[in-house]
XYZ file of C-alpha atoms in Angstrom:
86
model
C 0.000 0.000 0.000
C 2.841 2.390 0.832
C 4.539 1.796 -2.531
C 1.272 2.473 -4.334
C 0.784 5.760 -2.469
C 4.380 6.825 -3.150
C 4.028 5.982 -6.857
C 0.808 7.986 -7.106
C 2.465 10.937 -5.354
C 5.364 10.915 -7.807
C 2.971 10.739 -10.753
C 0.913 13.605 -9.352
C 4.042 15.744 -8.969
C 5.055 14.882 -12.542
C 1.645 15.914 -13.842
C 1.785 19.230 -11.966
C 5.287 19.848 -13.351
C 4.187 19.120 -16.911
C 1.115 21.305 -16.617
C 3.265 24.107 -15.222
C 5.637 23.763 -18.168
C 2.739 24.188 -20.577
C 1.775 27.375 -18.733
C 5.282 28.713 -19.321
C 5.356 27.595 -22.948
C 3.951 30.867 -24.237
C 6.587 33.002 -22.563
C 9.763 31.179 -21.619
C 9.668 28.062 -23.784
C 9.693 29.794 -27.133
C 10.507 26.626 -29.054
C 6.963 25.352 -28.549
C 4.398 26.352 -31.136
C 0.701 25.466 -31.215
C 0.164 22.603 -33.649
C -3.607 22.217 -33.360
C -6.586 24.027 -31.966
C -8.592 22.901 -28.953
C -12.257 23.155 -29.852
C -13.930 21.690 -26.785
C -12.675 18.212 -27.672
C -12.883 16.697 -24.197
C -16.431 16.428 -22.885
C -15.189 15.555 -19.382
C -13.063 18.704 -18.933
C -15.402 21.333 -17.552
C -14.469 24.929 -18.408
C -14.719 25.840 -14.725
C -12.212 23.169 -13.618
C -8.920 24.506 -12.218
C -6.925 22.514 -14.791
C -9.091 23.246 -17.863
C -6.874 25.989 -19.319
C -3.715 23.884 -18.876
C -5.321 20.898 -20.593
C -6.306 23.138 -23.507
C -2.775 24.545 -23.778
C -1.077 21.151 -23.519
C -3.410 19.751 -26.172
C -2.866 22.757 -28.457
C 0.904 22.392 -28.202
C 0.651 18.690 -29.012
C 2.033 17.652 -25.619
C -0.934 15.466 -24.657
C -3.835 13.591 -26.192
C -6.967 12.353 -24.532
C -7.815 8.808 -23.569
C -10.168 8.862 -26.575
C -10.832 11.632 -29.107
C -13.504 13.132 -26.823
C -12.422 11.972 -23.334
C -9.489 13.226 -21.262
C -10.279 11.299 -18.032
C -8.905 13.859 -15.544
C -9.939 11.677 -12.590
C -8.547 8.462 -14.076
C -5.410 6.622 -13.046
C -2.122 7.234 -14.817
C -0.413 4.060 -16.000
C 3.335 3.511 -15.997
C 3.299 3.574 -19.819
C 1.505 6.939 -19.825
C 3.967 8.310 -17.300
C 6.892 7.270 -19.493
C 5.206 8.828 -22.529
C 4.724 12.120 -20.680
């Protein structure tokens, strides 16, 4: 149980770091350019959610995809494979 909690904590910190990097992409990471436009693709990302803007930016920059074309699954579990991909 302790290993599982530690692993989830590390993955959560990684996700926060990656979302923070996407926030900085417009100003300090000038090598990133938007490659596609987010047009409300993910039906499970509410516009009022604290992470909604970061998901839109990360998607626009091509840094993430959803679980399916219309689902992001913000409350889902992150697999080891997804962590490595990120």
